[in-house]
PDB file of C-alpha atoms in Angstrom:
ATOM      1  CA  GLN A   1     -93.456  96.728 105.725  1.00  0.00           C
ATOM      2  CA  SER A   2     -92.082  98.032 102.441  1.00  0.00           C
ATOM      3  CA  THR A   3     -90.978  95.607  99.810  1.00  0.00           C
ATOM      4  CA  LEU A   4     -87.762  95.669  97.853  1.00  0.00           C
ATOM      5  CA  THR A   5     -88.112  96.911  94.268  1.00  0.00           C
ATOM      6  CA  GLN A   6     -87.656  94.471  91.395  1.00  0.00           C
ATOM      7  CA  PRO A   7     -88.565  94.841  87.710  1.00  0.00           C
ATOM      8  CA  PRO A   8     -91.847  93.003  87.014  1.00  0.00           C
ATOM      9  CA  SER A   9     -90.391  91.124  84.079  1.00  0.00           C
ATOM     10  CA  VAL A  10     -87.214  90.422  82.148  1.00  0.00           C
ATOM     11  CA  SER A  11     -86.557  88.242  79.132  1.00  0.00           C
ATOM     12  CA  GLY A  12     -83.699  86.751  77.190  1.00  0.00           C
ATOM     13  CA  SER A  13     -82.874  84.181  74.572  1.00  0.00           C
ATOM     14  CA  PRO A  14     -81.183  80.857  75.290  1.00  0.00           C
ATOM     15  CA  GLY A  15     -77.466  81.308  75.821  1.00  0.00           C
ATOM     16  CA  GLN A  16     -77.757  84.990  76.690  1.00  0.00           C
ATOM     17  CA  SER A  17     -77.254  86.614  80.094  1.00  0.00           C
ATOM     18  CA  VAL A  18     -79.917  88.466  82.023  1.00  0.00           C
ATOM     19  CA  SER A  19     -79.767  90.468  85.220  1.00  0.00           C
ATOM     20  CA  ILE A  20     -82.465  91.230  87.753  1.00  0.00           C
ATOM     21  CA  SER A  21     -82.073  94.176  90.101  1.00  0.00           C
ATOM     22  CA  CYS A  22     -83.314  94.464  93.668  1.00  0.00           C
ATOM     23  CA  THR A  23     -83.362  97.932  95.208  1.00  0.00           C
ATOM     24  CA  GLY A  24     -83.868  98.562  98.899  1.00  0.00           C
ATOM     25  CA  THR A  25     -82.649 101.049 101.449  1.00  0.00           C
ATOM     26  CA  SER A  26     -79.772 101.624 103.827  1.00  0.00           C
ATOM     27  CA  GLY A  27     -81.856  99.738 106.395  1.00  0.00           C
ATOM     28  CA  ASP A  28     -82.006  96.475 104.505  1.00  0.00           C
ATOM     29  CA  VAL A  29     -80.058  95.723 101.292  1.00  0.00           C
ATOM     30  CA  GLY A  30     -77.486  98.401 102.103  1.00  0.00           C
ATOM     31  CA  TYR A  31     -77.162  97.498 105.770  1.00  0.00           C
ATOM     32  CA  TYR A  32     -75.943  93.920 105.679  1.00  0.00           C
ATOM     33  CA  ASN A  33     -74.582  91.487 103.106  1.00  0.00           C
ATOM     34  CA  ARG A  34     -77.600  89.319 103.860  1.00  0.00           C
ATOM     35  CA  VAL A  35     -79.333  89.408 100.513  1.00  0.00           C
ATOM     36  CA  SER A  36     -80.763  86.205  99.102  1.00  0.00           C
ATOM     37  CA  TRP A  37     -82.478  85.101  95.887  1.00  0.00           C
ATOM     38  CA  TYR A  38     -85.194  82.512  95.334  1.00  0.00           C
ATOM     39  CA  GLN A  39     -86.495  80.773  92.244  1.00  0.00           C
ATOM     40  CA  GLN A  40     -90.197  79.907  92.201  1.00  0.00           C
ATOM     41  CA  PRO A  41     -91.761  78.120  89.225  1.00  0.00           C
ATOM     42  CA  PRO A  42     -95.551  78.572  89.159  1.00  0.00           C
ATOM     43  CA  GLY A  43     -97.409  76.518  91.744  1.00  0.00           C
ATOM     44  CA  THR A  44     -94.302  75.468  93.666  1.00  0.00           C
ATOM     45  CA  ALA A  45     -92.426  76.555  96.771  1.00  0.00           C
ATOM     46  CA  PRO A  46     -89.539  79.037  96.561  1.00  0.00           C
ATOM     47  CA  LYS A  47     -86.085  77.506  96.202  1.00  0.00           C
ATOM     48  CA  LEU A  48     -82.969  79.236  97.548  1.00  0.00           C
ATOM     49  CA  ILE A  49     -80.441  79.927  94.772  1.00  0.00           C
ATOM     50  CA  LEU A  50     -78.156  82.591  96.311  1.00  0.00           C
ATOM     51  CA  TYR A  51     -77.490  83.797  99.844  1.00  0.00           C
ATOM     52  CA  ASP A  52     -75.264  86.377 101.515  1.00  0.00           C
ATOM     53  CA  VAL A  53     -75.216  88.221  98.158  1.00  0.00           C
ATOM     54  CA  THR A  54     -72.895  85.869  96.298  1.00  0.00           C
ATOM     55  CA  ASP A  55     -72.971  82.378  97.829  1.00  0.00           C
ATOM     56  CA  ARG A  56     -74.655  79.436  96.111  1.00  0.00           C
ATOM     57  CA  PRO A  57     -76.149  76.441  97.927  1.00  0.00           C
ATOM     58  CA  SER A  58     -74.813  73.107  96.759  1.00  0.00           C
ATOM     59  CA  GLY A  59     -76.471  71.965  93.560  1.00  0.00           C
ATOM     60  CA  VAL A  60     -77.131  75.437  92.170  1.00  0.00           C
ATOM     61  CA  PRO A  61     -75.268  75.945  88.868  1.00  0.00           C
ATOM     62  CA  ASP A  62     -72.540  78.579  88.733  1.00  0.00           C
ATOM     63  CA  ARG A  63     -74.522  80.235  85.930  1.00  0.00           C
ATOM     64  CA  PHE A  64     -76.305  81.982  88.790  1.00  0.00           C
ATOM     65  CA  SER A  65     -74.300  84.791  90.373  1.00  0.00           C
ATOM     66  CA  GLY A  66     -74.958  87.757  92.615  1.00  0.00           C
ATOM     67  CA  SER A  67     -73.569  91.163  93.395  1.00  0.00           C
ATOM     68  CA  LYS A  68     -74.395  94.237  95.415  1.00  0.00           C
ATOM     69  CA  SER A  69     -73.617  97.927  95.231  1.00  0.00           C
ATOM     70  CA  GLY A  70     -74.973 100.262  97.851  1.00  0.00           C
ATOM     71  CA  ASN A  71     -78.698  99.661  98.253  1.00  0.00           C
ATOM     72  CA  THR A  72     -79.064  97.588  95.077  1.00  0.00           C
ATOM     73  CA  ALA A  73     -78.380  93.881  94.653  1.00  0.00           C
ATOM     74  CA  SER A  74     -78.414  91.993  91.385  1.00  0.00           C
ATOM     75  CA  LEU A  75     -78.907  88.432  90.219  1.00  0.00           C
ATOM     76  CA  THR A  76     -77.250  87.482  86.932  1.00  0.00           C
ATOM     77  CA  ILE A  77     -78.089  84.325  85.041  1.00  0.00           C
ATOM     78  CA  SER A  78     -75.611  83.507  82.300  1.00  0.00           C
ATOM     79  CA  GLY A  79     -76.006  80.920  79.552  1.00  0.00           C
ATOM     80  CA  LEU A  80     -79.783  81.178  79.851  1.00  0.00           C
ATOM     81  CA  GLN A  81     -81.666  77.887  79.561  1.00  0.00           C
ATOM     82  CA  ALA A  82     -85.351  77.158  79.004  1.00  0.00           C
ATOM     83  CA  GLU A  83     -85.563  75.630  82.484  1.00  0.00           C
ATOM     84  CA  ASP A  84     -84.608  79.004  84.023  1.00  0.00           C
ATOM     85  CA  GLU A  85     -88.022  80.406  83.126  1.00  0.00           C
ATOM     86  CA  SER A  86     -89.543  81.178  86.499  1.00  0.00           C
ATOM     87  CA  ASP A  87     -90.382  83.874  89.025  1.00  0.00           C
ATOM     88  CA  TYR A  88     -87.421  85.215  90.999  1.00  0.00           C
ATOM     89  CA  TYR A  89     -87.548  86.962  94.365  1.00  0.00           C
ATOM     90  CA  CYS A  90     -84.877  88.787  96.326  1.00  0.00           C
ATOM     91  CA  GLY A  91     -84.919  88.964 100.096  1.00  0.00           C
ATOM     92  CA  SER A  92     -82.974  90.799 102.772  1.00  0.00           C
ATOM     93  CA  TYR A  93     -82.511  90.859 106.519  1.00  0.00           C
ATOM     94  CA  THR A  94     -83.177  94.328 107.917  1.00  0.00           C
ATOM     95  CA  SER A  95     -81.745  96.573 110.614  1.00  0.00           C
ATOM     96  CA  ARG A  96     -85.028  96.116 112.525  1.00  0.00           C
ATOM     97  CA  GLY A  97     -84.382  92.398 112.835  1.00  0.00           C
ATOM     98  CA  THR A  98     -87.085  91.490 110.325  1.00  0.00           C
ATOM     99  CA  TRP A  99     -87.005  90.153 106.780  1.00  0.00           C
ATOM    100  CA  VAL A 100     -88.287  91.745 103.588  1.00  0.00           C
ATOM    101  CA  PHE A 101     -88.777  90.459 100.036  1.00  0.00           C
ATOM    102  CA  GLY A 102     -88.975  92.010  96.609  1.00  0.00           C
ATOM    103  CA  GLY A 103     -92.167  92.008  94.585  1.00  0.00           C
ATOM    104  CA  GLY A 104     -90.827  89.349  92.221  1.00  0.00           C
ATOM    105  CA  THR A 105     -89.610  89.265  88.618  1.00  0.00           C
ATOM    106  CA  LYS A 106     -90.972  86.979  85.920  1.00  0.00           C
ATOM    107  CA  LEU A 107     -88.172  85.681  83.687  1.00  0.00           C
ATOM    108  CA  THR A 108     -89.233  84.637  80.212  1.00  0.00           C
ATOM    109  CA  VAL A 109     -86.863  82.625  78.035  1.00  0.00           C
ATOM    110  CA  LEU A 110     -87.682  83.553  74.457  1.00  0.00           C
TER     111      LEU A 110
ATOM    112  CA  GLN B   1     -83.481  65.013 103.590  1.00  0.00           C
ATOM    113  CA  VAL B   2     -85.222  68.041 105.041  1.00  0.00           C
ATOM    114  CA  GLN B   3     -89.001  67.944 104.730  1.00  0.00           C
ATOM    115  CA  LEU B   4     -91.503  70.554 105.858  1.00  0.00           C
ATOM    116  CA  VAL B   5     -95.192  69.716 105.496  1.00  0.00           C
ATOM    117  CA  GLU B   6     -97.830  72.333 106.223  1.00  0.00           C
ATOM    118  CA  SER B   7    -101.484  71.650 106.976  1.00  0.00           C
ATOM    119  CA  GLY B   8    -104.563  73.267 108.457  1.00  0.00           C
ATOM    120  CA  GLY B   9    -105.442  75.767 105.771  1.00  0.00           C
ATOM    121  CA  GLY B  10    -109.005  76.358 104.678  1.00  0.00           C
ATOM    122  CA  VAL B  11    -111.787  78.901 104.323  1.00  0.00           C
ATOM    123  CA  VAL B  12    -112.557  81.105 107.338  1.00  0.00           C
ATOM    124  CA  GLN B  13    -114.843  84.078 107.784  1.00  0.00           C
ATOM    125  CA  PRO B  14    -113.522  87.579 108.446  1.00  0.00           C
ATOM    126  CA  ARG B  15    -112.731  88.112 112.123  1.00  0.00           C
ATOM    127  CA  GLY B  16    -112.423  84.342 112.524  1.00  0.00           C
ATOM    128  CA  SER B  17    -109.488  82.216 113.676  1.00  0.00           C
ATOM    129  CA  LEU B  18    -107.427  79.406 112.220  1.00  0.00           C
ATOM    130  CA  ARG B  19    -104.306  77.483 113.215  1.00  0.00           C
ATOM    131  CA  VAL B  20    -101.901  76.146 110.622  1.00  0.00           C
ATOM    132  CA  SER B  21     -99.147  73.615 111.353  1.00  0.00           C
ATOM    133  CA  CYS B  22     -95.840  72.538 109.864  1.00  0.00           C
ATOM    134  CA  VAL B  23     -94.323  69.133 110.613  1.00  0.00           C
ATOM    135  CA  ALA B  24     -90.566  68.951 110.133  1.00  0.00           C
ATOM    136  CA  SER B  25     -88.311  65.975 109.465  1.00  0.00           C
ATOM    137  CA  GLY B  26     -84.812  65.230 108.260  1.00  0.00           C
ATOM    138  CA  PHE B  27     -83.020  67.603 110.624  1.00  0.00           C
ATOM    139  CA  THR B  28     -82.750  68.421 114.334  1.00  0.00           C
ATOM    140  CA  PHE B  29     -85.823  70.638 114.569  1.00  0.00           C
ATOM    141  CA  SER B  30     -85.034  71.840 118.087  1.00  0.00           C
ATOM    142  CA  SER B  31     -81.753  73.430 116.936  1.00  0.00           C
ATOM    143  CA  PHE B  32     -83.086  75.775 114.258  1.00  0.00           C
ATOM    144  CA  GLY B  33     -85.167  78.908 114.123  1.00  0.00           C
ATOM    145  CA  MET B  34     -88.278  78.663 111.997  1.00  0.00           C
ATOM    146  CA  HIS B  35     -90.317  81.175 110.015  1.00  0.00           C
ATOM    147  CA  TRP B  36     -93.709  81.632 108.411  1.00  0.00           C
ATOM    148  CA  VAL B  37     -93.796  83.382 105.032  1.00  0.00           C
ATOM    149  CA  ARG B  38     -96.975  84.011 103.063  1.00  0.00           C
ATOM    150  CA  GLN B  39     -97.884  84.694  99.452  1.00  0.00           C
ATOM    151  CA  ALA B  40    -101.218  86.160  98.409  1.00  0.00           C
ATOM    152  CA  PRO B  41    -102.579  84.736  95.131  1.00  0.00           C
ATOM    153  CA  GLY B  42    -100.574  86.125  92.225  1.00  0.00           C
ATOM    154  CA  LYS B  43     -98.503  88.306  94.559  1.00  0.00           C
ATOM    155  CA  GLY B  44     -95.033  88.367  96.084  1.00  0.00           C
ATOM    156  CA  LEU B  45     -93.611  86.849  99.241  1.00  0.00           C
ATOM    157  CA  GLU B  46     -94.171  88.445 102.644  1.00  0.00           C
ATOM    158  CA  TRP B  47     -92.296  87.421 105.795  1.00  0.00           C
ATOM    159  CA  VAL B  48     -94.744  86.871 108.668  1.00  0.00           C
ATOM    160  CA  ALA B  49     -92.978  85.613 111.788  1.00  0.00           C
ATOM    161  CA  LEU B  50     -89.869  84.018 113.328  1.00  0.00           C
ATOM    162  CA  ILE B  51     -89.501  81.795 116.363  1.00  0.00           C
ATOM    163  CA  ARG B  52     -86.143  81.005 117.938  1.00  0.00           C
ATOM    164  CA  TYR B  53     -85.024  77.370 118.136  1.00  0.00           C
ATOM    165  CA  ASP B  54     -86.095  77.128 121.799  1.00  0.00           C
ATOM    166  CA  GLY B  55     -89.181  79.336 121.520  1.00  0.00           C
ATOM    167  CA  THR B  56     -87.764  82.102 123.718  1.00  0.00           C
ATOM    168  CA  LYS B  57     -87.838  84.783 121.011  1.00  0.00           C
ATOM    169  CA  LYS B  58     -90.680  85.572 118.635  1.00  0.00           C
ATOM    170  CA  GLN B  59     -90.787  88.322 116.033  1.00  0.00           C
ATOM    171  CA  TYR B  60     -93.646  89.454 113.802  1.00  0.00           C
ATOM    172  CA  ALA B  61     -94.298  91.584 110.752  1.00  0.00           C
ATOM    173  CA  ASP B  62     -96.188  94.780 111.565  1.00  0.00           C
ATOM    174  CA  SER B  63     -99.102  93.573 109.426  1.00  0.00           C
ATOM    175  CA  VAL B  64     -99.847  90.644 111.772  1.00  0.00           C
ATOM    176  CA  LYS B  65     -98.532  91.848 115.133  1.00  0.00           C
ATOM    177  CA  GLY B  66    -101.130  91.430 117.874  1.00  0.00           C
ATOM    178  CA  ARG B  67    -103.274  89.082 115.738  1.00  0.00           C
ATOM    179  CA  PHE B  68    -100.982  86.140 114.915  1.00  0.00           C
ATOM    180  CA  THR B  69     -98.994  83.949 117.322  1.00  0.00           C
ATOM    181  CA  ILE B  70     -96.120  81.697 116.299  1.00  0.00           C
ATOM    182  CA  SER B  71     -95.247  78.722 118.497  1.00  0.00           C
ATOM    183  CA  ARG B  72     -93.478  75.388 118.335  1.00  0.00           C
ATOM    184  CA  ASP B  73     -93.487  71.977 120.017  1.00  0.00           C
ATOM    185  CA  ASN B  74     -89.984  70.568 119.738  1.00  0.00           C
ATOM    186  CA  SER B  75     -91.132  67.221 121.121  1.00  0.00           C
ATOM    187  CA  LYS B  76     -93.435  66.875 118.099  1.00  0.00           C
ATOM    188  CA  ASN B  77     -91.146  68.567 115.533  1.00  0.00           C
ATOM    189  CA  THR B  78     -94.031  70.891 114.786  1.00  0.00           C
ATOM    190  CA  LEU B  79     -94.344  74.619 114.113  1.00  0.00           C
ATOM    191  CA  TYR B  80     -97.643  76.454 114.485  1.00  0.00           C
ATOM    192  CA  LEU B  81     -99.208  79.750 113.469  1.00  0.00           C
ATOM    193  CA  GLN B  82    -102.347  80.781 115.330  1.00  0.00           C
ATOM    194  CA  MET B  83    -104.198  83.400 113.304  1.00  0.00           C
ATOM    195  CA  ASP B  84    -106.918  85.460 114.979  1.00  0.00           C
ATOM    196  CA  SER B  85    -108.999  88.432 113.843  1.00  0.00           C
ATOM    197  CA  LEU B  86    -108.451  87.367 110.258  1.00  0.00           C
ATOM    198  CA  ARG B  87    -108.961  89.823 107.417  1.00  0.00           C
ATOM    199  CA  ALA B  88    -109.471  89.381 103.695  1.00  0.00           C
ATOM    200  CA  GLU B  89    -105.917  90.608 103.116  1.00  0.00           C
ATOM    201  CA  ASP B  90    -104.591  87.651 105.136  1.00  0.00           C
ATOM    202  CA  SER B  91    -105.725  85.299 102.345  1.00  0.00           C
ATOM    203  CA  ALA B  92    -102.558  83.615 101.103  1.00  0.00           C
ATOM    204  CA  ILE B  93    -100.503  80.468 100.858  1.00  0.00           C
ATOM    205  CA  TYR B  94     -98.629  80.108 104.151  1.00  0.00           C
ATOM    206  CA  PHE B  95     -95.178  78.546 103.886  1.00  0.00           C
ATOM    207  CA  CYS B  96     -93.014  77.424 106.769  1.00  0.00           C
ATOM    208  CA  ALA B  97     -89.314  77.961 106.188  1.00  0.00           C
ATOM    209  CA  LYS B  98     -86.174  76.922 108.034  1.00  0.00           C
ATOM    210  CA  SER B  99     -83.274  79.081 109.208  1.00  0.00           C
ATOM    211  CA  PRO B 100     -79.953  77.787 107.893  1.00  0.00           C
ATOM    212  CA  ARG B 101     -77.755  77.953 111.011  1.00  0.00           C
ATOM    213  CA  TYR B 102     -77.858  76.222 114.374  1.00  0.00           C
ATOM    214  CA  TYR B 103     -78.981  78.418 117.286  1.00  0.00           C
ATOM    215  CA  TYR B 104     -78.846  81.629 115.215  1.00  0.00           C
ATOM    216  CA  ASP B 105     -81.755  83.939 114.452  1.00  0.00           C
ATOM    217  CA  SER B 106     -80.269  86.531 112.149  1.00  0.00           C
ATOM    218  CA  SER B 107     -79.381  84.701 108.960  1.00  0.00           C
ATOM    219  CA  GLY B 108     -80.582  86.569 105.930  1.00  0.00           C
ATOM    220  CA  HIS B 109     -82.098  83.597 104.173  1.00  0.00           C
ATOM    221  CA  PHE B 110     -84.301  80.515 104.412  1.00  0.00           C
ATOM    222  CA  ASP B 111     -82.714  77.316 103.185  1.00  0.00           C
ATOM    223  CA  HIS B 112     -85.724  74.993 103.025  1.00  0.00           C
ATOM    224  CA  TRP B 113     -89.413  75.650 102.433  1.00  0.00           C
ATOM    225  CA  GLY B 114     -92.565  73.595 102.685  1.00  0.00           C
ATOM    226  CA  GLN B 115     -95.129  73.406  99.902  1.00  0.00           C
ATOM    227  CA  GLY B 116     -97.528  75.696 101.739  1.00  0.00           C
ATOM    228  CA  THR B 117    -101.130  75.624 102.907  1.00  0.00           C
ATOM    229  CA  LEU B 118    -103.817  77.911 101.483  1.00  0.00           C
ATOM    230  CA  VAL B 119    -105.816  80.149 103.798  1.00  0.00           C
ATOM    231  CA  THR B 120    -108.825  81.971 102.368  1.00  0.00           C
ATOM    232  CA  VAL B 121    -110.631  84.615 104.409  1.00  0.00           C
ATOM    233  CA  SER B 122    -114.060  85.175 102.941  1.00  0.00           C
ATOM    234  CA  SER B 123    -117.679  85.415 103.970  1.00  0.00           C
TER     235      SER B 123
END
């Protein structure tokens, strides 16, 4: 199965905003509004931070937001904090009834 | 609170078999679909398999279809993944993950994850 395309790395300074893109196809990201984002610090399990493109689970700060246009979804982190340094993965349900993830993006807080 | 605890990982030779398990607590296990997701060392996440809340539907990634079998025992709150004909490229941390909605297979996300169990396929 193909993976969704994410930039390998992004960086930003504390207080700044950064965005991470996630590009798929009309059979996954573009098919449903069932895109999710996960935060995974090294050596830990993924943690859900956004689902259904824009929704946040309870406890996730509103600094984390999501959007989607066509076959590309985006995660934006505003007011960057040192604790946001992590790997981030997007995921999507597909028209085949399977699930697919992006290759991951390493966020560095400068 | 929701807890998912995987076990059973280890080192296995190519073409060998292994079964990993995931014990769930903190929610009504028998009401939720469950997934296996894996992550090769230093690599991204890869969805592996889904099983419906009652075990009547199973779905697999193409990369494991015909070699892996997902199952569950709702009386023991336990999810399983039987892995046969293992290959080097199956080496990964295997996470179990929970679907977010009662009796519904097609949610786009996984709301809780275990810590994973490491499977290494090597001679």
